[in-house]
Rosetta silent file (secondary structure, phi, psi, omega in degrees, C-alpha in Angstrom):
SEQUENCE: XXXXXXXXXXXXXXXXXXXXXXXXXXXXXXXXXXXXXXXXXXXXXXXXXXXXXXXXXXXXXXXXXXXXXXXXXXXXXXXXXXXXXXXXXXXXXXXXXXXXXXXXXXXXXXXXXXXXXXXXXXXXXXXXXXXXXXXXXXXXXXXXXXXXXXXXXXXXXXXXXXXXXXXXXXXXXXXXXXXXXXXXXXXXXXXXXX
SCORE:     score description
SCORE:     0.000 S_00000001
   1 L     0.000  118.693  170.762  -46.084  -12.281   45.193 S_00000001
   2 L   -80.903  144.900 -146.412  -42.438  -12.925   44.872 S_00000001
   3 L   -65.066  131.718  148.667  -40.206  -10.405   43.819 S_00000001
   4 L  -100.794  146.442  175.806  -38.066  -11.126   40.462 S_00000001
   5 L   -75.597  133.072 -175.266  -34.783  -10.223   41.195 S_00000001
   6 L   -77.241  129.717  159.480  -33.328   -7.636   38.335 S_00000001
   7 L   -73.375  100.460  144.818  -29.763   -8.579   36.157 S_00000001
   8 L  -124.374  161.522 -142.931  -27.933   -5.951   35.364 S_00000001
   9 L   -79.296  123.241  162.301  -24.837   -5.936   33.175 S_00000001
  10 L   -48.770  146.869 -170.640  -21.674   -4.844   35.280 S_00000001
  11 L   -93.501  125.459 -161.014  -20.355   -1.601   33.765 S_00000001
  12 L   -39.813  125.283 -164.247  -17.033   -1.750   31.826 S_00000001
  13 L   -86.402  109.170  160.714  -14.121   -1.641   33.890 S_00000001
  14 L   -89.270  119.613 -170.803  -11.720    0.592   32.202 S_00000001
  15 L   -70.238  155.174 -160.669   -8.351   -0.524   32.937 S_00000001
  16 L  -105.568  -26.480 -149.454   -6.277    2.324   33.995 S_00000001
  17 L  -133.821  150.100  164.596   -2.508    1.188   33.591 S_00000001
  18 H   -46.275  -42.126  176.803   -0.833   -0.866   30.941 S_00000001
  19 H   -61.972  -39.339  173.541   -0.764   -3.855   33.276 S_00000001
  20 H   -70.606  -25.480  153.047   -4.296   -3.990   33.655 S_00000001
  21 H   -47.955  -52.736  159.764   -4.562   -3.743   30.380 S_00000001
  22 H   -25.518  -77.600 -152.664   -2.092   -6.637   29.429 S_00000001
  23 H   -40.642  -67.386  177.626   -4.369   -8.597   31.823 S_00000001
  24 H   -41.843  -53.246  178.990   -7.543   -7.696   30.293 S_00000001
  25 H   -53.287  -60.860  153.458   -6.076   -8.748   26.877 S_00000001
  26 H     1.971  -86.000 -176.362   -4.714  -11.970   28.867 S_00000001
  27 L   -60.090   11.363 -145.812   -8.061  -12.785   30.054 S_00000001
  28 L    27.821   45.782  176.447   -9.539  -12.116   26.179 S_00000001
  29 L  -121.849   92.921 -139.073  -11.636   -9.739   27.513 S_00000001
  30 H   -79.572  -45.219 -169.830  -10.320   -7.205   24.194 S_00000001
  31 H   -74.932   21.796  167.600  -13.038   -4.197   24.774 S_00000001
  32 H  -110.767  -56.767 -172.148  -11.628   -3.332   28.073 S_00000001
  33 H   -67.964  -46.887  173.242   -8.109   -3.980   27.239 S_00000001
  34 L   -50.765   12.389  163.317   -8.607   -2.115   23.782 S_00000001
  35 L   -74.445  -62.183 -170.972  -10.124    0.721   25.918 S_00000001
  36 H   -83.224  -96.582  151.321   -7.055    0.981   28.189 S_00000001
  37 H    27.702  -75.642 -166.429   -4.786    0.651   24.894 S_00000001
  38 H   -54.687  -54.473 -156.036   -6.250    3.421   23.127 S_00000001
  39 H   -40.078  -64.662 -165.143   -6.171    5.773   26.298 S_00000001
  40 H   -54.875  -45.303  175.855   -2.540    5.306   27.052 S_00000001
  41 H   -48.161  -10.511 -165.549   -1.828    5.253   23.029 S_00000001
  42 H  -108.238  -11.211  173.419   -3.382    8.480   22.300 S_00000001
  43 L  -100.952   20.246  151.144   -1.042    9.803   25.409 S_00000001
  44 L   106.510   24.549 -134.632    1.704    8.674   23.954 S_00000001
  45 L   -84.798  101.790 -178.147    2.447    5.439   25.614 S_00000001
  46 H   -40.446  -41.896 -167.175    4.820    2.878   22.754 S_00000001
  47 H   -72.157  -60.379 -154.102    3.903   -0.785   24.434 S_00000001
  48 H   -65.079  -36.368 -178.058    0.344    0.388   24.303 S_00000001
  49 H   -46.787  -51.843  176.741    0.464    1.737   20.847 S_00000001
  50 H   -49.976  -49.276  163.873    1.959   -1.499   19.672 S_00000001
  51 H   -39.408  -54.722 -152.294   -0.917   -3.415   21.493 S_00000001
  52 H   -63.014  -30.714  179.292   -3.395   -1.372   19.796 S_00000001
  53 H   -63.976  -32.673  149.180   -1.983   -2.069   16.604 S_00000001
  54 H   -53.928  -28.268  175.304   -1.997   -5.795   17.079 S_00000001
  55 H   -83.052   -4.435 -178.804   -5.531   -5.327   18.036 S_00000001
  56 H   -96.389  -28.094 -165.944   -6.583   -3.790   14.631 S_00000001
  57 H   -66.208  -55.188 -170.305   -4.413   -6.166   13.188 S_00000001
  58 H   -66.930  -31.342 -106.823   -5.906   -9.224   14.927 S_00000001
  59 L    34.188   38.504 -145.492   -9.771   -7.793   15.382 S_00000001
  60 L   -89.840  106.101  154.981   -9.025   -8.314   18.849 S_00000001
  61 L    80.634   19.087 -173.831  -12.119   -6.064   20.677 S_00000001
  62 L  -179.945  105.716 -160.123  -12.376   -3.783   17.256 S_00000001
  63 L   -18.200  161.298  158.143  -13.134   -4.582   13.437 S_00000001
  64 L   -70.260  112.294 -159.382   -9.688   -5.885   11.622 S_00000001
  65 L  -138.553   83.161  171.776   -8.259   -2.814   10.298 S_00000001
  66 H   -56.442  -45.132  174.233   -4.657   -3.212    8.656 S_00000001
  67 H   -24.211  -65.251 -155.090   -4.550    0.474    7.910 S_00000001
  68 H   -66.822  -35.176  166.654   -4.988    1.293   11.286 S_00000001
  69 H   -40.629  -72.180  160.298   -2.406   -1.107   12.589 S_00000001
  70 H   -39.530  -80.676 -169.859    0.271    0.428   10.460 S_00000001
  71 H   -32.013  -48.292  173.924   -0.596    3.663   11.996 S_00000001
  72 H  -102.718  -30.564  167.747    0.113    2.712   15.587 S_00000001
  73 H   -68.984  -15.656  163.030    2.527    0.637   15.111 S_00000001
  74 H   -41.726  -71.586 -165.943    4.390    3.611   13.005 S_00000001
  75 H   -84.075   48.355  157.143    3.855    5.667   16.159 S_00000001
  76 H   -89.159  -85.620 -129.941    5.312    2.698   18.502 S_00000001
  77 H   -59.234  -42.160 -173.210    8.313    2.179   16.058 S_00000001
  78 L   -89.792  -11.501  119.022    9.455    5.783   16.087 S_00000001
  79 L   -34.150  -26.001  171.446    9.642    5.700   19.194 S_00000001
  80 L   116.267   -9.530  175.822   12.055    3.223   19.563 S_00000001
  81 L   -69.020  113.253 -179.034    9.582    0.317   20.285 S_00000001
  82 H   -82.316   -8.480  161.169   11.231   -2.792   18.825 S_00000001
  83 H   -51.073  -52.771 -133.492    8.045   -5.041   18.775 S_00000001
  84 H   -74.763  -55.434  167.867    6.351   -2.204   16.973 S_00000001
  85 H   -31.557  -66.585 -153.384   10.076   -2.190   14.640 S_00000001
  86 H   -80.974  -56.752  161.894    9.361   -5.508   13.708 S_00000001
  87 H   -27.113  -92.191   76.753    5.857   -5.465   13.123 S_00000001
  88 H    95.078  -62.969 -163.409    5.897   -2.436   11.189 S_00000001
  89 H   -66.415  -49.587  160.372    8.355   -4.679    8.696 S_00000001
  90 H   -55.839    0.366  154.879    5.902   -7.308    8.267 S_00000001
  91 H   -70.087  -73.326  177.036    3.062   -4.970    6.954 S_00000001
  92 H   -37.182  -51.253 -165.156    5.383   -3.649    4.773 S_00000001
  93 H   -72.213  -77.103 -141.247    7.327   -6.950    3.501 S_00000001
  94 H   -84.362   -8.356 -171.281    3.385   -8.460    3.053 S_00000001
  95 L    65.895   68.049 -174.433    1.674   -4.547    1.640 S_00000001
  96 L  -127.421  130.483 -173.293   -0.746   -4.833    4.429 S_00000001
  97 L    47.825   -0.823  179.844   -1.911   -1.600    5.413 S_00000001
  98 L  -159.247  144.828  149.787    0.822    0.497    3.678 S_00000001
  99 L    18.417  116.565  161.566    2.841   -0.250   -0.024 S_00000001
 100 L   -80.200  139.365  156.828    4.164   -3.514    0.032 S_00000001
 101 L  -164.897  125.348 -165.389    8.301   -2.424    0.010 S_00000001
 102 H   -87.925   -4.956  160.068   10.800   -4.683    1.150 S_00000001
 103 H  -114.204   32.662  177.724   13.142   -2.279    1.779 S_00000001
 104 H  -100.681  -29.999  167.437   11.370   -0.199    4.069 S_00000001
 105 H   -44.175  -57.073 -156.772   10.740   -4.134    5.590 S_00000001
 106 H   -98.510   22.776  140.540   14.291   -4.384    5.817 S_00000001
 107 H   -84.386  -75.887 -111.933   14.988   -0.964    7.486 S_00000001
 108 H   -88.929  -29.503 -167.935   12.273   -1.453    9.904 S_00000001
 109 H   -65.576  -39.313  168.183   13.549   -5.442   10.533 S_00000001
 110 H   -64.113  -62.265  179.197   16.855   -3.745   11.282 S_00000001
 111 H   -18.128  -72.913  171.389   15.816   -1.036   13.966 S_00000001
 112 H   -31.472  -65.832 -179.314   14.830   -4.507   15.654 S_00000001
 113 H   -38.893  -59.045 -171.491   17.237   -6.417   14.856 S_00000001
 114 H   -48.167  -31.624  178.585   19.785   -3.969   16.249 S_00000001
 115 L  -130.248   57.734  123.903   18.072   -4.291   19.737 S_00000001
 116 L   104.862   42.759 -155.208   18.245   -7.745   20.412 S_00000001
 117 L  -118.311   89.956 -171.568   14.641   -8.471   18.395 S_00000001
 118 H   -50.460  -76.226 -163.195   15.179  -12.452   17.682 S_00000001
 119 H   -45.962   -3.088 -170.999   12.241  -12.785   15.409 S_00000001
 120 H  -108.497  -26.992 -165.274   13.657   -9.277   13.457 S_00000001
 121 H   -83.955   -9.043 -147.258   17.165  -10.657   13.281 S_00000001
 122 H  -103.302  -34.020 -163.055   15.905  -13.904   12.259 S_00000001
 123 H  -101.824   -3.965  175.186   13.618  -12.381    9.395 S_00000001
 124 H   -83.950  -49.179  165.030   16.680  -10.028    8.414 S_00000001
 125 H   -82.487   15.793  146.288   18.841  -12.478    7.627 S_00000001
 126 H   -72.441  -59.240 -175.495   16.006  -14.248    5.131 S_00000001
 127 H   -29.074  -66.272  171.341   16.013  -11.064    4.010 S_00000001
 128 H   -60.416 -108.232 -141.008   19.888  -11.442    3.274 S_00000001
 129 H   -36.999  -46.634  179.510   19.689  -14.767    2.087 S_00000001
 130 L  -112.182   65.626  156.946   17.362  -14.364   -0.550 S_00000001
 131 L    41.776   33.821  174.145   18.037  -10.754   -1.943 S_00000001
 132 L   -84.558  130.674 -173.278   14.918   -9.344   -0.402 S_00000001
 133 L    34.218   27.491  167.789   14.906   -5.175   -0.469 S_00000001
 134 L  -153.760  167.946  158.307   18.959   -5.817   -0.048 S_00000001
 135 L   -83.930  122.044 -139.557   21.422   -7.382   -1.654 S_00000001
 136 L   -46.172  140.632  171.624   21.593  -10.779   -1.480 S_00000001
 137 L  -171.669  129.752 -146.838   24.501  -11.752    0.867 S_00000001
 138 H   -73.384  -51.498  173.023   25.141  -15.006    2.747 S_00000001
 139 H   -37.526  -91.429 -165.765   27.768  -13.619    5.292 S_00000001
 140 H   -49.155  -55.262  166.878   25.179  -11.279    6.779 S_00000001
 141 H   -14.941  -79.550  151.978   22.771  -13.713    6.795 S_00000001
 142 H   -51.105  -26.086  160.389   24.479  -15.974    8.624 S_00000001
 143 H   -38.852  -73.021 -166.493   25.718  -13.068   10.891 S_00000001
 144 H   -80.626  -28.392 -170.803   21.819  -11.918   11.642 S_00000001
 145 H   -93.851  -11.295 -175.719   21.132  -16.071   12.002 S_00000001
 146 H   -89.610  -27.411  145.568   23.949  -16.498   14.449 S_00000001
 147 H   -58.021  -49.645 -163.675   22.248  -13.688   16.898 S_00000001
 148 H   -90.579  -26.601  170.633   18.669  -14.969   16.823 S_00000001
 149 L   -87.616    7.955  169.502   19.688  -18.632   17.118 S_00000001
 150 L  -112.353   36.223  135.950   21.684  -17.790   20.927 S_00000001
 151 L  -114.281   14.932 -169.570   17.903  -16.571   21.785 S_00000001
 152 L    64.792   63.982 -175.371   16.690  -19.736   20.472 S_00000001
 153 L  -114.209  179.949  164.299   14.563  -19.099   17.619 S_00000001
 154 L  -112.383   62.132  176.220   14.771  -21.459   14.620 S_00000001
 155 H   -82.358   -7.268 -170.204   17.508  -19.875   13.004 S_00000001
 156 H   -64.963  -41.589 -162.281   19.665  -22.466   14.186 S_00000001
 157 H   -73.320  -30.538  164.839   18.993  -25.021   10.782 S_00000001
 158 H   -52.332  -71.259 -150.441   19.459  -21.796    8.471 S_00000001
 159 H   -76.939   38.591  160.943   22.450  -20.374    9.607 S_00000001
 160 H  -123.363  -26.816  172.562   24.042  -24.184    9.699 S_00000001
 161 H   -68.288  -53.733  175.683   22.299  -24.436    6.000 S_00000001
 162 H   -77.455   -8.920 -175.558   23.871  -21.353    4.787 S_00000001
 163 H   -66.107  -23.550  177.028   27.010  -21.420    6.776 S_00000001
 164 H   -77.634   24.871 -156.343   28.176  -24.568    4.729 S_00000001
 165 H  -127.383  -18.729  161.071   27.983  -22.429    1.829 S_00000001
 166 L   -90.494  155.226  167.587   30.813  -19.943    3.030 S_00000001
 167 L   -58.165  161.540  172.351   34.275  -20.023    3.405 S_00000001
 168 H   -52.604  -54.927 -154.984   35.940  -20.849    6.574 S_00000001
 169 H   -70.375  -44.115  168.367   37.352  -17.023    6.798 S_00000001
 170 H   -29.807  -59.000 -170.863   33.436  -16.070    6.293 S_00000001
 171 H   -56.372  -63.167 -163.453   32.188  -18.270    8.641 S_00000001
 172 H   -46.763  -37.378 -156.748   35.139  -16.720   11.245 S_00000001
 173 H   -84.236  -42.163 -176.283   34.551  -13.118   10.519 S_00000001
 174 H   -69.244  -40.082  166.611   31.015  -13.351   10.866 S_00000001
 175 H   -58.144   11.084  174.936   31.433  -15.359   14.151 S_00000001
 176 H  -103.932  -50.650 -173.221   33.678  -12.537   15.609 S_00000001
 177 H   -34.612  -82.052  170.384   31.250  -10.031   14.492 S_00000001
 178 H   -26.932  -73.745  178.261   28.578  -11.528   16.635 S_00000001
 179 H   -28.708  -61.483  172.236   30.870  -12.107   19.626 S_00000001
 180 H   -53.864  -11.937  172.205   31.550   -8.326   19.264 S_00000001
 181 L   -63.461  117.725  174.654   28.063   -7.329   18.860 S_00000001
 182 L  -148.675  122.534 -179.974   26.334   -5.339   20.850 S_00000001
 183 L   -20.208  146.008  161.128   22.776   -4.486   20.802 S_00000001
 184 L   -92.596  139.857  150.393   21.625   -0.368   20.541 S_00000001
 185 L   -30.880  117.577  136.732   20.576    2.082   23.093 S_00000001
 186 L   -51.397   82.403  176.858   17.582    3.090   23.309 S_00000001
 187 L  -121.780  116.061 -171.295   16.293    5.921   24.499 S_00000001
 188 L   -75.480  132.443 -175.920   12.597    6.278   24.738 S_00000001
 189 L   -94.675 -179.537 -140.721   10.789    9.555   25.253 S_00000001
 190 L   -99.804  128.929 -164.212    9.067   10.210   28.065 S_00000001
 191 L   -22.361  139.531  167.769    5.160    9.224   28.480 S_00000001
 192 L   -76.161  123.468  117.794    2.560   12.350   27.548 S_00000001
 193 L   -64.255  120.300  155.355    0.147   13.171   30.460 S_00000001
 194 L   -83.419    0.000    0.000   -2.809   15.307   30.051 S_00000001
């Protein structure tokens, strides 16, 4: 009588390192990288915190859980993580897992912003332009749209809408700001082991 040969389920490879995490998330295969995510996040690790928080955000390998999002991306952010920064302001600016308050948006869109975060400098000067949590003001706008459109975002048709809406000496002084601009130091503390 021939034998059937037995299936069994390989056992879940728990990625060890952020990259293999990445990867797993890469490959969609979310409960391994959310596995490897948590671990390093609960040791203190920022990129992985942010992942995990995109993964409650998304459902990616774990129910959708805005709450939870906020929460690790919080402990990203304070760290110094500027994905984390920016995130962090869209929960806020939308009330998704915390208050909606746009000017805790438009602190956290700044942290980013300050270190080189297109998509934060990009949503900071909207922010500007239409009086959101700040006071409305065109200059800075343009200012925050003239960084994020020399990473190529599409800040370029904004800051050419509002820039026709300032004076020449406006337009200049914010283009020297920007020339003169330069992103902030970071400095990130250093990974927990247990």
């Amino acid at each position: 009588m021939p034998q059937i040969p037995v299936v069994v389920e390989p056992p879940l490879v728990q990625a060890q390192t952020f990259e293999q995490s990445s990867l797993a998330h890469e490959r969609k295969d979310y409960r391994t990288a959310f596995a490897g995510f948590a671990k390093l996040a609960e040791q203190g690790h920022a990129a992985a915190q942010n992942n995990l928080g995109v993964m409650y955000k998304d459902g990616q390998g774990v129910s959708k859980d805005n709450e939870q999002a906020s929460v690790w991306y919080r402990k990203a952010a304070e760290q110094g993580n500027a994905s984390a920064q920016f995130n962090l302001g869209l929960m806020y600016l939308g009330g998704q897992g915390v208050p909606k308050d746009e000017p805790l948006a438009v602190a956290w869109y700044r942290k980013a912003a300050e270190q080189e975060h297109a998509n934060a400098q990009y949503n900071l000067g909207l922010m500007y332009a239409q009086g959101r949590g700040i006071p409305k003001d065109e200059q800075s706008a343009y200012f925050w749209w003239l960084l994020a459109s020399a990473q190529g975002t599409q800040a370029v048709e904004n800051r050419d809408i509002v820039g026709r809406t300032l004076s020449p000496e406006q337009r200049a002084a914010a283009r020297a700001a920007a020339l003169n601009w330069k992103p902030k130091a970071i400095s990130y503390p250093s990974i927990v082991t247990r």
